[in-house]
mmCIF file of C-alpha atoms in Angstrom:
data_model
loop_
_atom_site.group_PDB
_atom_site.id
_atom_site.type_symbol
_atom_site.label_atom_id
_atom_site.label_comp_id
_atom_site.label_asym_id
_atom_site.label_seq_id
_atom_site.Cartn_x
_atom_site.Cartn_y
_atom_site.Cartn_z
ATOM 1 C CA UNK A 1 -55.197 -151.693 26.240
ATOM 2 C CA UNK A 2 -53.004 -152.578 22.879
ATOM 3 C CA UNK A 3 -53.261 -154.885 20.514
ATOM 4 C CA UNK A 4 -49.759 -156.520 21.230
ATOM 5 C CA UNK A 5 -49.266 -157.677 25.170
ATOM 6 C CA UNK A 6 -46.599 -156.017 26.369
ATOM 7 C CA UNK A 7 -46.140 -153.096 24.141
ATOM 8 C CA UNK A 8 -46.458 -149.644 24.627
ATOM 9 C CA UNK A 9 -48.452 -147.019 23.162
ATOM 10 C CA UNK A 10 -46.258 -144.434 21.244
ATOM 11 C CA UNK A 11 -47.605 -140.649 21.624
ATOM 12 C CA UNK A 12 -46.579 -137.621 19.645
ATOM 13 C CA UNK A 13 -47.392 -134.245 21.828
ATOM 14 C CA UNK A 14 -47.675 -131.364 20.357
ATOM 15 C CA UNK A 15 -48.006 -128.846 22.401
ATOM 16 C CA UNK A 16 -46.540 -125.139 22.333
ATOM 17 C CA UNK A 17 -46.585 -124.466 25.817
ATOM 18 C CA UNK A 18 -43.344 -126.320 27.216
ATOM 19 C CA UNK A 19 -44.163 -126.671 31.043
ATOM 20 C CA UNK A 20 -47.440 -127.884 29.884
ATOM 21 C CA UNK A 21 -45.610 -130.455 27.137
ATOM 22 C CA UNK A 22 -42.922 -131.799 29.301
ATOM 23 C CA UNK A 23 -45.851 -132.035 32.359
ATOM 24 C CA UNK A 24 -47.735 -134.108 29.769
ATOM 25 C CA UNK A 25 -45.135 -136.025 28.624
ATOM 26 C CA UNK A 26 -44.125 -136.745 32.342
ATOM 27 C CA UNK A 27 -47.261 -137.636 33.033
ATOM 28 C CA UNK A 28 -48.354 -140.036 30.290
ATOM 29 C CA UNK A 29 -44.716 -141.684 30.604
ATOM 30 C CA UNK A 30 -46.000 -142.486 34.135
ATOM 31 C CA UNK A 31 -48.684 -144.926 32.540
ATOM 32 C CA UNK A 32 -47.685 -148.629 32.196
ATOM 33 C CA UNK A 33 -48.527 -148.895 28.373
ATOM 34 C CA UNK A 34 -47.763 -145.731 27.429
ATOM 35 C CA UNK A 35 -44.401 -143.918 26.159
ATOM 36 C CA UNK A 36 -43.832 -140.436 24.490
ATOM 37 C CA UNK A 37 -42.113 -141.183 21.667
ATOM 38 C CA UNK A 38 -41.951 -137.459 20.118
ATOM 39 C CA UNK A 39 -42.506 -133.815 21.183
ATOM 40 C CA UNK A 40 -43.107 -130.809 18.960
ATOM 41 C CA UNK A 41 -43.611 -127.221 19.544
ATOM 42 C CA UNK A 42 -45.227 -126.026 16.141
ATOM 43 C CA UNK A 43 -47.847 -127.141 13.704
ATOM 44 C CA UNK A 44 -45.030 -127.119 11.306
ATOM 45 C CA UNK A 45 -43.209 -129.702 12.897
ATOM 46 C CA UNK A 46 -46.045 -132.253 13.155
ATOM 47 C CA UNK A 47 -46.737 -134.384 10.534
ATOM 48 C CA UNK A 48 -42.804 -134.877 9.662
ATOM 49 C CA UNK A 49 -42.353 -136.035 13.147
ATOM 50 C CA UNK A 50 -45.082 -138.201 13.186
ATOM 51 C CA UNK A 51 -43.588 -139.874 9.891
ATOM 52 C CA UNK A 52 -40.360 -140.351 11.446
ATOM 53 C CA UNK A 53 -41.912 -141.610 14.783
ATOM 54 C CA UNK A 54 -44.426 -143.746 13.586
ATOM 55 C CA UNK A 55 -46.563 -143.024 16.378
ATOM 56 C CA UNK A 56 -50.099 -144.671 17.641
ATOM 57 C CA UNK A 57 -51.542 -141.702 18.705
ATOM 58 C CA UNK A 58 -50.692 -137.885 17.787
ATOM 59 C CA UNK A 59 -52.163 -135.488 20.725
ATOM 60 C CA UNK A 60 -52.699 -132.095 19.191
ATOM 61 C CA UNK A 61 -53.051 -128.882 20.350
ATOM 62 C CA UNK A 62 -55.015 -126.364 17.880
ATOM 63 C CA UNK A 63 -53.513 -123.061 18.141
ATOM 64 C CA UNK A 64 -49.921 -123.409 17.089
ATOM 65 C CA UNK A 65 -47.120 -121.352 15.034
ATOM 66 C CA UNK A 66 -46.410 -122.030 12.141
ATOM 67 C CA UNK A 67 -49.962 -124.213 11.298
ATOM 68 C CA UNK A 68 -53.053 -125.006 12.880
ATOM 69 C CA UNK A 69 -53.513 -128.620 14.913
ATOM 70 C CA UNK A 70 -56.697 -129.018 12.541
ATOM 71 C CA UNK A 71 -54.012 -129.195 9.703
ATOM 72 C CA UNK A 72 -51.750 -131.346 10.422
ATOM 73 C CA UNK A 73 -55.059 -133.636 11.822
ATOM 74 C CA UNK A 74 -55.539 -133.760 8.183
ATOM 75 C CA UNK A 75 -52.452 -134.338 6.917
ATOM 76 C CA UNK A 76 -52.145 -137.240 8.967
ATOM 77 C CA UNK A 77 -55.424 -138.812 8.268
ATOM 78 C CA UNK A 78 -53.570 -139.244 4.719
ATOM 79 C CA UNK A 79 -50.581 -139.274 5.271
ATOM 80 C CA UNK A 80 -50.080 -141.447 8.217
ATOM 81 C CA UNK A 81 -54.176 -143.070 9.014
ATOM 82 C CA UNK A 82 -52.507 -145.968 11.444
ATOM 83 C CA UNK A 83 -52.024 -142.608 13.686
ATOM 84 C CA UNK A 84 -55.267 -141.712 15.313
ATOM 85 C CA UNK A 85 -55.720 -138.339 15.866
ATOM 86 C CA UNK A 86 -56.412 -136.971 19.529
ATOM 87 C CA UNK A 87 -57.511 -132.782 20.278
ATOM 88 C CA UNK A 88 -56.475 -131.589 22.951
ATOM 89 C CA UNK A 89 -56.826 -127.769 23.581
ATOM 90 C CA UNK A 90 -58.052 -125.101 25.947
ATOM 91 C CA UNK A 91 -60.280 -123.341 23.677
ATOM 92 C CA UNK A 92 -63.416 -125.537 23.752
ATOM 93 C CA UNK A 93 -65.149 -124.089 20.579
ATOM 94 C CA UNK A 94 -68.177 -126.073 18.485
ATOM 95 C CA UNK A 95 -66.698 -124.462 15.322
ATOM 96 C CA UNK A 96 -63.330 -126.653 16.278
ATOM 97 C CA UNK A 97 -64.535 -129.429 17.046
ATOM 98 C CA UNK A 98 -66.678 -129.674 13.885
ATOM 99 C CA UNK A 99 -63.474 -128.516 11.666
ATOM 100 C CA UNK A 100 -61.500 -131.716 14.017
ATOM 101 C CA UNK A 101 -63.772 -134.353 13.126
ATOM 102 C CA UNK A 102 -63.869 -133.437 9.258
ATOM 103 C CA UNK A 103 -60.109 -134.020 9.506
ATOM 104 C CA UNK A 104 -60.320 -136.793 10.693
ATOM 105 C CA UNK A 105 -59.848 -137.164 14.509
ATOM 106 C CA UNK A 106 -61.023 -139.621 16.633
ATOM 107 C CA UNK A 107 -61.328 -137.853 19.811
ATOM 108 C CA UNK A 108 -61.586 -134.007 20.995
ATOM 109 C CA UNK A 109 -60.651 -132.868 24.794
ATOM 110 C CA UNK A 110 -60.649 -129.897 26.821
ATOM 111 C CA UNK A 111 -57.338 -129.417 28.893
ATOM 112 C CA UNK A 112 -59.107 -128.927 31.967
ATOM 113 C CA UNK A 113 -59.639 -132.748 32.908
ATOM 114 C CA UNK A 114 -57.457 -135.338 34.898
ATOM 115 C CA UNK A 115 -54.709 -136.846 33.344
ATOM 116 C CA UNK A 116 -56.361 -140.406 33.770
ATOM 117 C CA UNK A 117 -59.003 -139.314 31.664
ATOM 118 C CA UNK A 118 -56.636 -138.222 29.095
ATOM 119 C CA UNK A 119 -55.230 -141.388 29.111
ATOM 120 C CA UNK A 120 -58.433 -143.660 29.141
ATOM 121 C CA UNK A 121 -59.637 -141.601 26.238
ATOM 122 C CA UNK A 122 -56.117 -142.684 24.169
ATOM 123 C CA UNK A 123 -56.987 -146.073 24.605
ATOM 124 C CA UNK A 124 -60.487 -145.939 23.963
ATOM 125 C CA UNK A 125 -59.615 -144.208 20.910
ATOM 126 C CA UNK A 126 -57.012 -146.930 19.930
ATOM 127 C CA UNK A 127 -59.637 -149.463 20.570
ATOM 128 C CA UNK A 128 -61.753 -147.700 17.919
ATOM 129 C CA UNK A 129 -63.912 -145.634 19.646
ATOM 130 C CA UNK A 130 -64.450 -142.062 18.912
ATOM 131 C CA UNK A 131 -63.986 -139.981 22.402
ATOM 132 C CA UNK A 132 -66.117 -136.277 22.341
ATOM 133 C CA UNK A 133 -66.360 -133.846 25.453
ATOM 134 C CA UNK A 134 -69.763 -133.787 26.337
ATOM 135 C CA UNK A 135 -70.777 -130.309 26.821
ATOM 136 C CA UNK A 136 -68.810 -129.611 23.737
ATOM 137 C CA UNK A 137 -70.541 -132.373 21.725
ATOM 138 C CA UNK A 138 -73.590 -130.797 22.850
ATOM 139 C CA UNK A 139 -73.175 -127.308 22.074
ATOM 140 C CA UNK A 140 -72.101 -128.192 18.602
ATOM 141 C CA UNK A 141 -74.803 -129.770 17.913
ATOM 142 C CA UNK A 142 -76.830 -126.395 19.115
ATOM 143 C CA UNK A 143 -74.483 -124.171 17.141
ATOM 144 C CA UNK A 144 -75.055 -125.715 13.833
ATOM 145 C CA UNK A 145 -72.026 -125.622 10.936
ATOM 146 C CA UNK A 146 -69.926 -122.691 9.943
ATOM 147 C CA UNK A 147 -72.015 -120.747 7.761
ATOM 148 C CA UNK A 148 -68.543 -119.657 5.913
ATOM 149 C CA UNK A 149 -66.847 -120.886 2.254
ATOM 150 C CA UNK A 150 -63.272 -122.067 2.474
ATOM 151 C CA UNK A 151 -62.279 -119.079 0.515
ATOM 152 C CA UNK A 152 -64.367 -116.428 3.111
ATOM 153 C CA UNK A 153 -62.340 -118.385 5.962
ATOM 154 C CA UNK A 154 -58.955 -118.053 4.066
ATOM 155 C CA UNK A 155 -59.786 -114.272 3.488
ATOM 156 C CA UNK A 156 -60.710 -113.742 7.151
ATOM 157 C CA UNK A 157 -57.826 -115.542 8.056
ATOM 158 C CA UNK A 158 -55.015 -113.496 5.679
ATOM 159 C CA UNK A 159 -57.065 -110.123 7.325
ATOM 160 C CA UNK A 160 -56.387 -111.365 10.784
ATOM 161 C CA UNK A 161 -52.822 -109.235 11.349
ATOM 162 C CA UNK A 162 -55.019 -105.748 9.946
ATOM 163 C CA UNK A 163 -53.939 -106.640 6.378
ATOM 164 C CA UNK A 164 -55.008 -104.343 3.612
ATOM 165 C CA UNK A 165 -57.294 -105.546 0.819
ATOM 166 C CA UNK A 166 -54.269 -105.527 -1.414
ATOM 167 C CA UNK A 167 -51.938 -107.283 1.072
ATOM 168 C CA UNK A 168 -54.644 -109.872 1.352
ATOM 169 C CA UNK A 169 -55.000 -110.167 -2.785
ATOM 170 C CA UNK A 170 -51.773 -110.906 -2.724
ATOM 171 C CA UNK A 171 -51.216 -113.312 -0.673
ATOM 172 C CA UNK A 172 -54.183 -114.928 -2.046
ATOM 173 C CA UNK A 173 -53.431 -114.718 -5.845
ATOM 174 C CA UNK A 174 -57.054 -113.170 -5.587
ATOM 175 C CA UNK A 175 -58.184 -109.703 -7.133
ATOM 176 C CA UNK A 176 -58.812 -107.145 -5.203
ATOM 177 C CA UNK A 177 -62.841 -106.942 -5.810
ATOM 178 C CA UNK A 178 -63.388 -110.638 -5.320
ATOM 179 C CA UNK A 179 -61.358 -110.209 -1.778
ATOM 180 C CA UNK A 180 -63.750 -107.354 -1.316
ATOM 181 C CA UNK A 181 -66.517 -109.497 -1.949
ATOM 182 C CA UNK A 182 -65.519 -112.369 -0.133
ATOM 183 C CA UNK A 183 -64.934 -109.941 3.195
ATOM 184 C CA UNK A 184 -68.662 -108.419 2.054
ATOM 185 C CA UNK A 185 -70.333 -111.743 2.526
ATOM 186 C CA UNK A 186 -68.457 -113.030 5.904
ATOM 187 C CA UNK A 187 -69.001 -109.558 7.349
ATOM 188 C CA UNK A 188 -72.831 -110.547 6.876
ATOM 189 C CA UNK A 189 -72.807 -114.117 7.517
ATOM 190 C CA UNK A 190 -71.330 -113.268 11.022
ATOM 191 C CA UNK A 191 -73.578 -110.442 11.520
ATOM 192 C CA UNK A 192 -70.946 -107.841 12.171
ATOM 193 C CA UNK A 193 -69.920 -104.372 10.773
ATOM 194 C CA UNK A 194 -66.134 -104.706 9.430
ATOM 195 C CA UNK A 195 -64.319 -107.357 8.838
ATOM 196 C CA UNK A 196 -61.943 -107.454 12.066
ATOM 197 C CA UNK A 197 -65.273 -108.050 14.029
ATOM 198 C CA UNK A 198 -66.163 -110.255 11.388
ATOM 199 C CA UNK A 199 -62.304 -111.785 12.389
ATOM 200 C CA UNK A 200 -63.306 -112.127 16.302
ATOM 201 C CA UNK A 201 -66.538 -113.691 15.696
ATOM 202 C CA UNK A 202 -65.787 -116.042 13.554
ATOM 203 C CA UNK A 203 -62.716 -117.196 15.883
ATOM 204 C CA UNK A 204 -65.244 -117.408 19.077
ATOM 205 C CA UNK A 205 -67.124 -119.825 17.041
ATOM 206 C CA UNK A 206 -64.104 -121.748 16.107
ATOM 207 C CA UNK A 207 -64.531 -121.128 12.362
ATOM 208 C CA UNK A 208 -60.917 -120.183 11.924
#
């Protein structure tokens, strides 16, 4: 289960859902070789946490406030690599899981499976093994890579709240023609006709 007999596997949860945290946390806490070690509520929160914790495993959720799971994932591949990296979110997109293993992860779940799964797939991934859903392995594969730059997905992304070109320059340090550009080409690599359908699709596919 762990490379030392007789010691247990320290877990940071973040989660922003608290029922579903302190469930988790109950839950894993129930295993013989396992103990919670931190809890956090925001994205923000994570990767200070995880320094102060020094945990084996960080289980991520990907929507957050304050910053994305897929973030702090990457953060912590730097910051922190003896932490291994575990996804673990409701929203089951091939764009996410894609974005999750270029940050590093080692393992990407679905929130609808049994708690003894959950935990099998920590240790697995402690051992060194790299633990995928299935069906969401699969349809990645199918759906190919996000056909979006880093800049279109950082222009999408500033647009999301029904920001104006010129709120969106300026958060972005960006003119206001090359935002208009960027918004020009993900409205036609998503295939839709303004950019807050350009904004849904591309969240669907998990590209933001």
């Amino acid at each position: 289960m762990t490379d030392t007999p007789g010691r247990r596997v320290r877990i940071l949860l973040a989660e922003d859902q608290g029922m579903m945290r302190g469930a988790l946390a109950l839950l894993l806490g129930m295993e013989d070789d396992m103990e919670v070690v931190a809890q956090v509520a925001t994205g923000d929160a994570i990767v200070s946490e995880a320094l102060a914790a020094r945990p084996d495993v960080a289980l991520l959720d990907i929507e957050l406030p304050g910053r994305s799971g897929l973030d702090a994932a990457a953060d912590l591949d730097r910051r922190l690599p003896s932490c291994r990296v575990l996804i673990l979110t409701t929203f089951g997109r091939p764009g996410y899981l894609r974005r999750a293993m270029e940050a590093g992860a080692a393992g990407f779940l679905v929130k609808d499976g049994p708690v003894e799964e959950l935990a099998g797939a920590i240790r697995r991934v402690l051992a060194g093994e790299r633990v995928i859903d299935p069906g969401l392995a699969a349809a990645a594969l199918s759906a190919g890579p996000s056909p979006l730059t880093a800049r279109e997905r950082d222009v999408l992304n500033a647009a999301v709240d029904g920001a104006t070109v010129a709120d969106i320059a300026g958060r972005l340090h960006l003119s206001e023609s090359t935002v208009r550009n960027y918004l020009s080409s993900a409205i036609g690599k998503t295939g839709t006709r303004n950019r807050m359908e350009a904004v849904r699709s591309a969240r669907r596919q998990g590209w933001l």
